[in-house]
Coordinates of C-alpha atoms and ligand atoms in Angstrom, one line a residue:
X1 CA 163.3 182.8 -25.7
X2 CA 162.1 185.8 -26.9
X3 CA 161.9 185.1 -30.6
X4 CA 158.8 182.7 -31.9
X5 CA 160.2 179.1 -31.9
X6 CA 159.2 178.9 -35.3
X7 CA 161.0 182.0 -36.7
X8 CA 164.0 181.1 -34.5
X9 CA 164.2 177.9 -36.2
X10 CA 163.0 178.4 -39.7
X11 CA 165.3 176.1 -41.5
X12 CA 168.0 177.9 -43.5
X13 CA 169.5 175.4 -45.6
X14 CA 168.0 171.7 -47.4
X15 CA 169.3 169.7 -44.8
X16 CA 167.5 171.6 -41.8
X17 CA 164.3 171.1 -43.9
X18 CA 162.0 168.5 -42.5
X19 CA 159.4 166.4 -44.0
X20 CA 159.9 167.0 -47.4
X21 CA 162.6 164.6 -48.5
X22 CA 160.8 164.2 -51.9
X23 CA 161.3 167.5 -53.5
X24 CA 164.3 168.5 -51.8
X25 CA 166.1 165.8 -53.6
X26 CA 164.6 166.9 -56.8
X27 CA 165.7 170.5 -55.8
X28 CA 169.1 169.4 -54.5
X29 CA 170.0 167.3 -58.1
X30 CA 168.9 170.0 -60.2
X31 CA 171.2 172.6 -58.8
X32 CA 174.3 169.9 -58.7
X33 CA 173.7 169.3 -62.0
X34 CA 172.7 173.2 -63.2
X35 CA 169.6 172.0 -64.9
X36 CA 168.2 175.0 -62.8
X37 CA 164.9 175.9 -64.6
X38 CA 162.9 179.2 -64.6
X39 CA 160.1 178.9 -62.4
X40 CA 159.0 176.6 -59.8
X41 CA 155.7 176.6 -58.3
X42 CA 155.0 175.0 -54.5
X43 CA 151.9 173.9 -54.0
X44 CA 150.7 172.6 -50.3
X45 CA 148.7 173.7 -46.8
X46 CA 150.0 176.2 -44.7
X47 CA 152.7 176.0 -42.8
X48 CA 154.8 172.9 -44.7
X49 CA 157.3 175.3 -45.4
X50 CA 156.1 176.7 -49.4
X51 CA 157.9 180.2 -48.7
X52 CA 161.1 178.6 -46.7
X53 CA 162.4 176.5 -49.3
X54 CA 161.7 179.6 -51.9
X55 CA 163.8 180.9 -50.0
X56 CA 166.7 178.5 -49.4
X57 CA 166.6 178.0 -53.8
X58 CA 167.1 181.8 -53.8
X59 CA 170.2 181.7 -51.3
X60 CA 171.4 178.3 -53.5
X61 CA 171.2 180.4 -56.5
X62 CA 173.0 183.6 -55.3
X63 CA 175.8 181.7 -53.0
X64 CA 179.0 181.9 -53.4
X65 CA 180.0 179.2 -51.7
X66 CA 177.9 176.3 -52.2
X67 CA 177.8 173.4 -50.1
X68 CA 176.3 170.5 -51.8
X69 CA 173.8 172.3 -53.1
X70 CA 172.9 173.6 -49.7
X71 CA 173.5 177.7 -49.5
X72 CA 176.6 178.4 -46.9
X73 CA 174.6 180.7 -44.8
X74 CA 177.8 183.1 -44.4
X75 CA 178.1 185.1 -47.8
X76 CA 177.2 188.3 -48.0
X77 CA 174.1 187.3 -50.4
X78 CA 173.5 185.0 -48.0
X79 CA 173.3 186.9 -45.2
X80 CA 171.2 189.8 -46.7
X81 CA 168.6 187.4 -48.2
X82 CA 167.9 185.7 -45.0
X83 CA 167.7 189.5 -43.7
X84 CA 164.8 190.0 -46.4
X85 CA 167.7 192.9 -47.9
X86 CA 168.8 191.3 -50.8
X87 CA 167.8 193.9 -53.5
X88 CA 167.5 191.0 -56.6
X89 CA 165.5 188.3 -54.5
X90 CA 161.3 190.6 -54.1
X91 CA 160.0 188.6 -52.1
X92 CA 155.5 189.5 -52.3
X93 CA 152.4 188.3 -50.8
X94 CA 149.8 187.9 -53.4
X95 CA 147.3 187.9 -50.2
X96 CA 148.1 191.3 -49.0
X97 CA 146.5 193.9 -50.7
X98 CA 149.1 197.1 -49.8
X99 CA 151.4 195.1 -52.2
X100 CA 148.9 194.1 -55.2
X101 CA 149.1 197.8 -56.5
X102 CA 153.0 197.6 -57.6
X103 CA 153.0 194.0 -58.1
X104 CA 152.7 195.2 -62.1
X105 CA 155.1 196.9 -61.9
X106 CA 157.4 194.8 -59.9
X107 CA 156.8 192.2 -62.0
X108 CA 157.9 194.5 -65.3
X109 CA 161.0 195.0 -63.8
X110 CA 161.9 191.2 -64.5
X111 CA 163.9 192.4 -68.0
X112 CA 166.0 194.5 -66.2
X113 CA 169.4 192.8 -65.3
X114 CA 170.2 192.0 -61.7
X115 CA 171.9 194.8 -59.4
X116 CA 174.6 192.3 -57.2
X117 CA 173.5 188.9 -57.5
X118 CA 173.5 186.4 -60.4
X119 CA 169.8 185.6 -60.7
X120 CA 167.0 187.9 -60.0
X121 CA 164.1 185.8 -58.2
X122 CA 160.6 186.8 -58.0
X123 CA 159.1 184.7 -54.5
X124 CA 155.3 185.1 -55.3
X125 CA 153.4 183.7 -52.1
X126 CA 149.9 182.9 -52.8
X127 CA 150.1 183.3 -56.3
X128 CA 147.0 182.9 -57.2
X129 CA 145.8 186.1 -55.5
X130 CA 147.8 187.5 -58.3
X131 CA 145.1 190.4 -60.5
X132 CA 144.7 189.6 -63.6
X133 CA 146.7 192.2 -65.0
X134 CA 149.7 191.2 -62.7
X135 CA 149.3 187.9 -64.4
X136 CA 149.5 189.0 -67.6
X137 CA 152.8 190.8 -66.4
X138 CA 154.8 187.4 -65.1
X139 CA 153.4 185.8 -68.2
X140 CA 155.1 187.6 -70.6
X141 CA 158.1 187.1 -68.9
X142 CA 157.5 183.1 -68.7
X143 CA 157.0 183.0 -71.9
X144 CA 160.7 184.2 -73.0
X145 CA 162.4 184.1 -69.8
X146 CA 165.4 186.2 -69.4
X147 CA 168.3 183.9 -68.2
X148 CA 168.7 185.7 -65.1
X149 CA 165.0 185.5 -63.8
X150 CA 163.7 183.0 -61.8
X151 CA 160.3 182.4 -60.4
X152 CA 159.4 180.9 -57.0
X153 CA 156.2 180.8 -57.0
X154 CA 154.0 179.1 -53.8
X155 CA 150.2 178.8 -53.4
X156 CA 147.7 177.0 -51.0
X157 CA 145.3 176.8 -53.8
X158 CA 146.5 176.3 -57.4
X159 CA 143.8 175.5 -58.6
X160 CA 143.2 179.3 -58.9
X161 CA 146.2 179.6 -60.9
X162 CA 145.8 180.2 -64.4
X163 CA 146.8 177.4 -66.7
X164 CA 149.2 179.4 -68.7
X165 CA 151.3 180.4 -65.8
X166 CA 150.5 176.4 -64.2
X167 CA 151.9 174.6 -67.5
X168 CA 155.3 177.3 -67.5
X169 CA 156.0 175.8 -64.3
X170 CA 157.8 173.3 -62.7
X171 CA 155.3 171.7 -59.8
X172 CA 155.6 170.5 -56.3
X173 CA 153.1 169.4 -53.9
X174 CA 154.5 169.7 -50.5
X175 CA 153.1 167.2 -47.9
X176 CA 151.8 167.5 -44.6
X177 CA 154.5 166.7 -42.4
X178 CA 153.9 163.6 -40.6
X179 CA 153.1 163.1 -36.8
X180 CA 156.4 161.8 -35.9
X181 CA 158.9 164.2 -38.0
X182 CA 157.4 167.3 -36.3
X183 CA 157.6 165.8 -32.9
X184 CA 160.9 164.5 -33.7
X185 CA 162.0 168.1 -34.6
X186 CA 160.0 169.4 -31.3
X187 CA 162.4 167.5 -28.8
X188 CA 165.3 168.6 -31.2
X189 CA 164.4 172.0 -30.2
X190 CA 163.1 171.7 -26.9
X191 CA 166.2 170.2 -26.1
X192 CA 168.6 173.0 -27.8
X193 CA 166.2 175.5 -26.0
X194 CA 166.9 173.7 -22.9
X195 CA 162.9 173.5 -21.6
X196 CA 161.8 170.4 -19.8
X197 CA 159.1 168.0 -21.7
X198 CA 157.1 165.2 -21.4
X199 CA 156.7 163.0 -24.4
X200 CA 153.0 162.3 -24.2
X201 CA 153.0 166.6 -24.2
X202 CA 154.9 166.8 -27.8
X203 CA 152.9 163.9 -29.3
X204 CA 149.9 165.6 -28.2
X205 CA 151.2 168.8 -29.8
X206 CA 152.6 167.3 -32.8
X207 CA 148.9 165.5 -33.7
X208 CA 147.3 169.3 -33.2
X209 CA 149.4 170.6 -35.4
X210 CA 147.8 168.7 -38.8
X211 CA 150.7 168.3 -40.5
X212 CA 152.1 172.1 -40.3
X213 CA 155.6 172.4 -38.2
X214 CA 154.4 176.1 -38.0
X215 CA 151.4 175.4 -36.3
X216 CA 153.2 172.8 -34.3
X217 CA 155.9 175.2 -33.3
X218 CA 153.0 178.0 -32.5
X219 CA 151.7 175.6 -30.4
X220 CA 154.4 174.9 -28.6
X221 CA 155.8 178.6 -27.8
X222 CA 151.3 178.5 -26.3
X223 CA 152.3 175.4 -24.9
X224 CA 155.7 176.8 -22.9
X225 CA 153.9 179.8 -22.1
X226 CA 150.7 178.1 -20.0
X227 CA 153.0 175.2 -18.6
X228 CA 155.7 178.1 -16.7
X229 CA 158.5 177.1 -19.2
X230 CA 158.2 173.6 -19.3
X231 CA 155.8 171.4 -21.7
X232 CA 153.6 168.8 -19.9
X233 CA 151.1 166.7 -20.9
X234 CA 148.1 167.9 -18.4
X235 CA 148.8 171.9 -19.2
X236 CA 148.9 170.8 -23.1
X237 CA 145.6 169.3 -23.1
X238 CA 143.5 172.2 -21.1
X239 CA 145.7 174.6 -23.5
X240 CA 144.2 172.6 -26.0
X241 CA 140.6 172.2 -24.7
X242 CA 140.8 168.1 -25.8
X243 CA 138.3 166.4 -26.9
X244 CA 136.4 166.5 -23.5
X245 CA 135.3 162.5 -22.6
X246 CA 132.0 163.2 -22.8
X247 CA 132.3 163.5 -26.7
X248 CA 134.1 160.3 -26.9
X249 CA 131.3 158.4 -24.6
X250 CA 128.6 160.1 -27.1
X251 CA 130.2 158.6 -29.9
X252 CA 130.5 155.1 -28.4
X253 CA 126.9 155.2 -27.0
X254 CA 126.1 156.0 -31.4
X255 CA 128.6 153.1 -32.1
X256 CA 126.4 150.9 -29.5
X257 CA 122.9 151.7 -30.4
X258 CA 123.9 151.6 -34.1
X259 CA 123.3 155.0 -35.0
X260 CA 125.4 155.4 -38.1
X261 CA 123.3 159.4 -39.5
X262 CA 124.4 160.1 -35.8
X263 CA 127.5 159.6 -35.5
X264 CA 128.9 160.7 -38.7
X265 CA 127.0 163.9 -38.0
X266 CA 129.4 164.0 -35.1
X267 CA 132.6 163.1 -36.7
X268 CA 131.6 166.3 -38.9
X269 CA 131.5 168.5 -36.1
X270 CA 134.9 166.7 -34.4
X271 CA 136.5 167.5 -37.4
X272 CA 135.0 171.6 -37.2
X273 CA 136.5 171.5 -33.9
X274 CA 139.8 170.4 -35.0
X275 CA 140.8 167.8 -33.2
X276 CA 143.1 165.2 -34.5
X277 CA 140.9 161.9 -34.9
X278 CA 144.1 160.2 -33.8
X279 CA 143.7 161.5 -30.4
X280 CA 140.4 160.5 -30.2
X281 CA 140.9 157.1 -31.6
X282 CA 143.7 156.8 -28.5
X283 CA 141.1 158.3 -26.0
X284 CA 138.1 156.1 -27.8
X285 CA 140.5 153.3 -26.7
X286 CA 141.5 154.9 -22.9
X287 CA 137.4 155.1 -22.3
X288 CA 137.0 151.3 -23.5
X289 CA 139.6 150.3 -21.3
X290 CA 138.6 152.2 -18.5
X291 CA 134.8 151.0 -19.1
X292 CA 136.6 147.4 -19.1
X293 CA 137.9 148.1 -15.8
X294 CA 134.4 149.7 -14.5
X295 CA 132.4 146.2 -15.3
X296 CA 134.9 144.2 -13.1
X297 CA 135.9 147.1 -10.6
X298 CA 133.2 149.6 -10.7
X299 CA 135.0 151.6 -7.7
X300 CA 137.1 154.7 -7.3
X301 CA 135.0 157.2 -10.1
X302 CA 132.6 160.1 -9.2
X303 CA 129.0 159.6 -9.5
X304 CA 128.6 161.1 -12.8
X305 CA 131.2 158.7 -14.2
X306 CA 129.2 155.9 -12.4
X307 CA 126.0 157.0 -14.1
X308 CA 127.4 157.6 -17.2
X309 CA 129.9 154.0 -17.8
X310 CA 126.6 152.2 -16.5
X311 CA 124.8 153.7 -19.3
X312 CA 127.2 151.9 -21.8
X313 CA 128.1 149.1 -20.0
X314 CA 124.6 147.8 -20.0
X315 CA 124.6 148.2 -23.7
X316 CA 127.4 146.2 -24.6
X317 CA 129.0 143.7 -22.4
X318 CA 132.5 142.8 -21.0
X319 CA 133.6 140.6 -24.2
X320 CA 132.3 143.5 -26.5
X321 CA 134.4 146.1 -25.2
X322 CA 137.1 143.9 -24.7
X323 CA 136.7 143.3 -28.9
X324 CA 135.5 147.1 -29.5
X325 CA 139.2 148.2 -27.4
X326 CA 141.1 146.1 -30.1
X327 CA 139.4 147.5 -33.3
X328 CA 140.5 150.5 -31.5
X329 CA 143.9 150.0 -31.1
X330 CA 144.5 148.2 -34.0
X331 CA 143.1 151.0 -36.3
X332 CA 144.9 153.6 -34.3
X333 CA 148.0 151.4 -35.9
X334 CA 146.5 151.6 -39.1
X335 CA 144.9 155.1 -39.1
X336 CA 148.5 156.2 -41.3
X337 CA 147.4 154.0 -44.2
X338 CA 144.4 155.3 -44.9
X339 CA 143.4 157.9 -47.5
X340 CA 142.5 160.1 -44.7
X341 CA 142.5 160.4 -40.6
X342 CA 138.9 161.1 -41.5
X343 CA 138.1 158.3 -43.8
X344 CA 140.1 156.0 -41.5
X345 CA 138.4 157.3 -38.7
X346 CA 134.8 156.7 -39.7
X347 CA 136.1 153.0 -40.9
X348 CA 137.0 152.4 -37.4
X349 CA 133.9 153.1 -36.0
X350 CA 132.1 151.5 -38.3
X351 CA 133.8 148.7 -38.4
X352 CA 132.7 148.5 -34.4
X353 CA 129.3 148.4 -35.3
X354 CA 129.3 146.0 -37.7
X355 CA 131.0 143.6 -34.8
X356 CA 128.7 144.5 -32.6
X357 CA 125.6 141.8 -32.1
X358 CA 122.3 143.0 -33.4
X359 CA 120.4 142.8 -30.1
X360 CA 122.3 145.8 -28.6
X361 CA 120.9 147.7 -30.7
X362 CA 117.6 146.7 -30.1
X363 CA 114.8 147.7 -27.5
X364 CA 115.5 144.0 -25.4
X365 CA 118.7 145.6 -24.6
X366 CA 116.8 148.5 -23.8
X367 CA 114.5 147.0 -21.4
X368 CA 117.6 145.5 -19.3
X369 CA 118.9 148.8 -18.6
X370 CA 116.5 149.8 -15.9
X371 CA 117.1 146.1 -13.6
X372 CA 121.1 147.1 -13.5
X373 CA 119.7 150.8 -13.2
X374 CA 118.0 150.5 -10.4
X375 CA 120.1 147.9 -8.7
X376 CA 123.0 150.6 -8.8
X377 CA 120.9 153.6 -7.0
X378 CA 121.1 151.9 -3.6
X379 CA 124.8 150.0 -4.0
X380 CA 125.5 153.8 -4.3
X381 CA 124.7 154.7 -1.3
X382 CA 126.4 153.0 1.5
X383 CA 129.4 153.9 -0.7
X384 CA 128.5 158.0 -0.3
X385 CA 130.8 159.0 2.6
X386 CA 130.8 162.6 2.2
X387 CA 128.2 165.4 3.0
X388 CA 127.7 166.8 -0.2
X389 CA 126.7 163.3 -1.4
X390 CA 124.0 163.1 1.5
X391 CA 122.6 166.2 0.7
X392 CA 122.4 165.3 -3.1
X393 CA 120.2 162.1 -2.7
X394 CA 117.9 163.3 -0.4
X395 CA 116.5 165.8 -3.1
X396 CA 115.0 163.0 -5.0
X397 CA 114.2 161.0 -2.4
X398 CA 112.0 164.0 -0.8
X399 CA 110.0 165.3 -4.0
X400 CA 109.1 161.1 -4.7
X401 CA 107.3 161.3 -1.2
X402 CA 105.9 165.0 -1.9
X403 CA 103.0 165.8 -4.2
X404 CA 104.6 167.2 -7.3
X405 CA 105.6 164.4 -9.6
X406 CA 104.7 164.3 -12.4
X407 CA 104.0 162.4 -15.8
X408 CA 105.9 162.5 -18.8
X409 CA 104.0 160.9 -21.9
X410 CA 102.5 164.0 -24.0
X411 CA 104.0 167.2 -25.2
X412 CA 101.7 169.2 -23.0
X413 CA 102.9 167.4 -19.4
X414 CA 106.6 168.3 -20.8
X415 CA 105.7 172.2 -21.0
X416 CA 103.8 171.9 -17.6
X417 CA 107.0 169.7 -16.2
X418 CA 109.4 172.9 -17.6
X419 CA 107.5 175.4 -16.3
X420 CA 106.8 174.1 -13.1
X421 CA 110.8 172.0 -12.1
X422 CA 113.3 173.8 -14.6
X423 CA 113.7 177.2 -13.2
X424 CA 117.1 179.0 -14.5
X425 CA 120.0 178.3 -16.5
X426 CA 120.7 177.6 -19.7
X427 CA 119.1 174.1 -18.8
X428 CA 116.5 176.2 -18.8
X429 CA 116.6 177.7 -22.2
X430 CA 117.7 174.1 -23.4
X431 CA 113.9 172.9 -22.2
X432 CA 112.2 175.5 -23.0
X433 CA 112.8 175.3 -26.2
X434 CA 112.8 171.6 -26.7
X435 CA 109.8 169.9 -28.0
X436 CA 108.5 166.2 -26.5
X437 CA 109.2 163.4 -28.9
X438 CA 108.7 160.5 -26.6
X439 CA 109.0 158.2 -23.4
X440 CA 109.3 155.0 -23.9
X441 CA 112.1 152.7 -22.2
X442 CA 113.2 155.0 -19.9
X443 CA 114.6 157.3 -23.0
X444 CA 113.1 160.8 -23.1
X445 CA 113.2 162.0 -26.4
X446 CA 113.0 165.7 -26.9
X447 CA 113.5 167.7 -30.2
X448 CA 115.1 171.3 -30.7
X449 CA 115.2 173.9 -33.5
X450 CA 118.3 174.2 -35.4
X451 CA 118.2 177.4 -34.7
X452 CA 118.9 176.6 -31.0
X453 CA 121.9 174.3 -31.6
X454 CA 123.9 175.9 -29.4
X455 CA 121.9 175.1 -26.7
X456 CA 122.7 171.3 -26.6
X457 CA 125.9 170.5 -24.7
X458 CA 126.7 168.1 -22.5
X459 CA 126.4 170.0 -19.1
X460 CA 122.9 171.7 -20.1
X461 CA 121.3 168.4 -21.1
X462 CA 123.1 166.4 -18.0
X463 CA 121.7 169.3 -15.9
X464 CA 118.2 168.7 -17.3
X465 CA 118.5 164.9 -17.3
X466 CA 119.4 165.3 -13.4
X467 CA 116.1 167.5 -12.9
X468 CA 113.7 165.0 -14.9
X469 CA 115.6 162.2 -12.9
X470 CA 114.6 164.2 -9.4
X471 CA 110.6 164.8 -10.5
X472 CA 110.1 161.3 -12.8
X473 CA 112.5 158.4 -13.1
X474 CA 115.5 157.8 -11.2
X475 CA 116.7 156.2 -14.7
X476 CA 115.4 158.2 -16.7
X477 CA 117.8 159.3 -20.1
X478 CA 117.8 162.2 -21.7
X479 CA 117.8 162.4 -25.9
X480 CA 117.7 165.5 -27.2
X481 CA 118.3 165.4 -31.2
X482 CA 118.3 168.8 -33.4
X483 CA 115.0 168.7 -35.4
X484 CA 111.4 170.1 -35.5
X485 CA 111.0 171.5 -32.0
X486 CA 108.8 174.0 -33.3
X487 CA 106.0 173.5 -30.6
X488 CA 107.4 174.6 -27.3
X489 CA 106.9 176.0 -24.2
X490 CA 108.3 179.0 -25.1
X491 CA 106.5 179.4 -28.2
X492 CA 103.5 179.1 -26.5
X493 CA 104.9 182.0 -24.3
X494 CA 105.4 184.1 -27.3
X495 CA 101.7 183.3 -28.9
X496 CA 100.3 184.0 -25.0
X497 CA 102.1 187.1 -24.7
X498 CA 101.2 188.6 -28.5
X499 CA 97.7 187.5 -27.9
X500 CA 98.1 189.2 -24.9
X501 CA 99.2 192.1 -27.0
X502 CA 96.5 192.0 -29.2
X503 CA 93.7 192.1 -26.6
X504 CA 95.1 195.0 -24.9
X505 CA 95.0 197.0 -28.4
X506 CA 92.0 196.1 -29.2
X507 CA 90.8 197.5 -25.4
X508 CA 92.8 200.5 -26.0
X509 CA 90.9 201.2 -29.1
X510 CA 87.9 200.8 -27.8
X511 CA 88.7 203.0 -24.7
X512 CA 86.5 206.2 -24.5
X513 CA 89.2 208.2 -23.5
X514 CA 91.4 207.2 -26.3
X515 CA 88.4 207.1 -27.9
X516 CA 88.4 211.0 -27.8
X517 CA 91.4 211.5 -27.9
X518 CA 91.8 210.2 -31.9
X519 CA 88.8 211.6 -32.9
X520 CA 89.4 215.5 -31.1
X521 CA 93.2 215.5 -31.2
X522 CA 93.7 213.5 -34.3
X523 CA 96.0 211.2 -32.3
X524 CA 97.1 207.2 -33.5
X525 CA 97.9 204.2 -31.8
X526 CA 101.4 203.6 -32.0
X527 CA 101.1 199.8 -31.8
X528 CA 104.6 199.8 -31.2
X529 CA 104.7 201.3 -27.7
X530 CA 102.0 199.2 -26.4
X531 CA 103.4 196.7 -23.8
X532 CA 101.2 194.3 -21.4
X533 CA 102.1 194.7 -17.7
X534 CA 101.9 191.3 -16.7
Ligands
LIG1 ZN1 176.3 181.7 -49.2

């Protein structure tokens, strides 16, 4: 399999074309009934197959043995246009520059008759990348069209096509192809290819692929590649770096505590990553069900897990989840129907909130967290069998007996807390440049720059959280929101260091020796190249 799937199975005639019934009918009935007209402009995201069908209309047109409308694929015009050596179908991307110089005068060459084929057709891709002057060329012949000129025109964005050429043309808005017709056309070719799949791997692959089969087909040739020429759902997702489940739990901890500015923020930034908010509607309902599970059966996970479903199950309760799983499901089932996955996503979420009781939001519900907290430390322990896990709980245990603990309640104990516990890493860098907000209910709430955005992911703040949890409160939680953060420890290490600075100027200029050697040598200070050797 040498050849990119989606090259290898770019459809060659109407009927192999998928997903966009709608205008190949229109297509299909025009040329039965030769009501063929002189330009044709696709509209539509990439990959939905624009520059395919231009393609298939130019083989209709030049065929000499049609089939239903549907180009025999065995002529010799046929053949030669599917090679791209057809010398009266140009086929020209707008978006590449080397071909915007002779577009011009491409496009003059429309009067001229064709050489071998009956119509000469002019495939414009991303039209409206067109110069101005190569507009004014197709216009004049769209204006009085010569009977043997056609235009196929297809853009991504016509609304940077000029009205004159928009209103000569006959439109088309090609869809996104739905979920199920590109993984319906995956296990068509998987199984002509002869590769091995699972069906959770495809439908995975098929949601990535946002309604382009070309995408989807990319994705799969990545996905055959990285599963050793089969496709499988486990390889598919780490090809795909899914929606990790921490991401999902931070949205349902928003949905819990109410947090509506919060969580849209985040459904912004799933979006930026690119994952389908189908997927993570199915995985928001895999975590409910699994947190389900947790508050009847809390065995069987690793202790971060523990920690981490604790946190949310003492927020919301058995019957909640059981009612949050179902808004879940059912708007998985209903996500198609709305205006977007998007729109239909933030609904869903939304509409958990609203179902959710008032008082989880609030600090009673709050307050209850540390009891089951603290009841869950020792119930842990018995349960640790291995040596690692030993090891692990002694380190709090030990610096709770030892001097060093500290208090958490102003921004100066945070600095002295970071400068004395946290000492490498990007946790590191996470609180040092994090300001103190506030302690109260076992939350600590810590600001940071937006400047430093990158610094808050999950395994840096976890890794911080662990550390305050070692010097402070075993139940401590960690909140660390992008805001001020403007008065940190390691702005105080920049104002100590250029005061630093400045004193040491100020001694050098005042040194005899340098002193002299101004005043008898004519020699400056280059402040520049002064530098403190603490
Ligand atoms: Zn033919």
């Amino acid at each position: 399999m040498s050849l990119a799937l989606a090259r290898k199975w770019r459809p060659k005639t109407f009927t192999e074309l998928v997903g966009q019934d709608h205008v190949v009918t229109a297509l299909t009935n025009a040329l039965i009934q030769g009501r063929v007209h002189h330009a044709w402009l696709f509209t539509g995201t990439r990959g939905v197959g624009k520059t395919t069908l231009a393609r298939i209309i130019a083989k209709a047109l030049n065929c000499s043995a049609l089939n239903n409308a549907d180009p025999c694929g065995k002529c010799d015009s046929c053949l030669l246009i599917d090679e791209g050596r057809f010398v009266d179908v140009i086929e020209l991307d707008a978006a590449s520059n080397t071909q915007v110089d002779n577009m011009r005068d491409l496009l003059e060459t429309a009067t001229y008759r064709p050489t071998v084929g009956e119509f000469k057709i002019f495939i414009i891709d991303e039209v409206h990348m067109l110069s101005r002057s190569a507009f004014n060329a197709m216009l004049k012949t769209l204006e009085e069209p010569p009977e043997h000129v056609k235009f196929v025109l297809a853009t991504t964005d016509p609304q940077k096509v000029p009205i004159t050429v928009l209103s000569r043309c006959l439109q088309f808005n090609l869809k996104p192809i739905p979920v199920p017709v590109i993984e319906e056309q995956m296990k068509k070719i998987l199984g002509e290819e002869g590769v091995d799949f699972d069906l959770s791997g495809l439908e995975l692959l098929s949601q990535y692929a946002k309604g382009s089969l070309r995408d989807g087909l990319s994705l799969l040739d990545q996905a055959i590649a990285q599963g050793d020429g089969k496709v499988e759902v486990n390889s598919v997702k780490s090809m795909l770096g899914v929606v990790d489940e921490s991401l999902v739990r931070a949205l349902l901890e928003l949905v819990i505590d109410k947090k509506a500015n919060e969580l849209v923020q985040l459904i912004d930034e799933i979006e930026r990553l690119g994952a389908s908010f189908a997927f993570v509607l199915d995985e928001m309902a895999t975590l409910l069900q699994k947190l389900s599970l947790f508050s009847f059966a809390p065995q069987g996970l690793n202790e971060d897990l523990i920690d981490a479903y604790q946190q949310l199950t003492s927020r919301a309760d058995a019957e909640h989840i059981q009612l949050l799983y179902q808004i879940a499901t059912i708007g998985k089932r209903d996500l198609p129907l709305a205006p977007t996955d998007k729109v239909g996503f933030t609904m869903v979420l939304l509409r958990m909130m609203a179902f959710l009781p008032s008082r989880h939001s609030s600090s009673e519900s709050k307050s209850l967290k540390t009891p089951v907290k603290e009841k869950s430390v020792p119930a842990d322990s018995p349960k640790a069998t291995g040596s690692s896990k030993v090891v692990r709980k002694r380190k709090p245990d030990d610096s709770e007996k030892g001097p060093g603990k500290i208090d958490l309640k102003t921004n100066s104990e945070w600095k002295s807390f970071v400068s004395a516990k946290v000492s490498s890493g990007m946790a590191k860098m996470l609180a040092e440049n994090s300001e103190f907000q506030d302690y109260i209910n076992g939350t600590l709430k810590l600001s940071l720059a937006p400047e430093h955005k990158h610094l808050l992911e999950d395994r840096y703040r976890n890794k911080l959280q662990d550390l305050i949890r070692q010097y402070v409160d075993k139940a401590c939680r960690l909140e660390i929101k992008v805001g001020a953060g403007g008065d940190t420890l390691l702005v105080d290490q920049m104002v100590d260091s250029k005061k630093q600075l400045d004193q040491t100027t100020r001694d050098l200029e005042n040194d005899p020796f340098v002193k002299s050697l101004k005043e008898d040598l004519g020699g400056t200070l280059v402040s520049g190249s002064i530098r403190t050797t603490k």
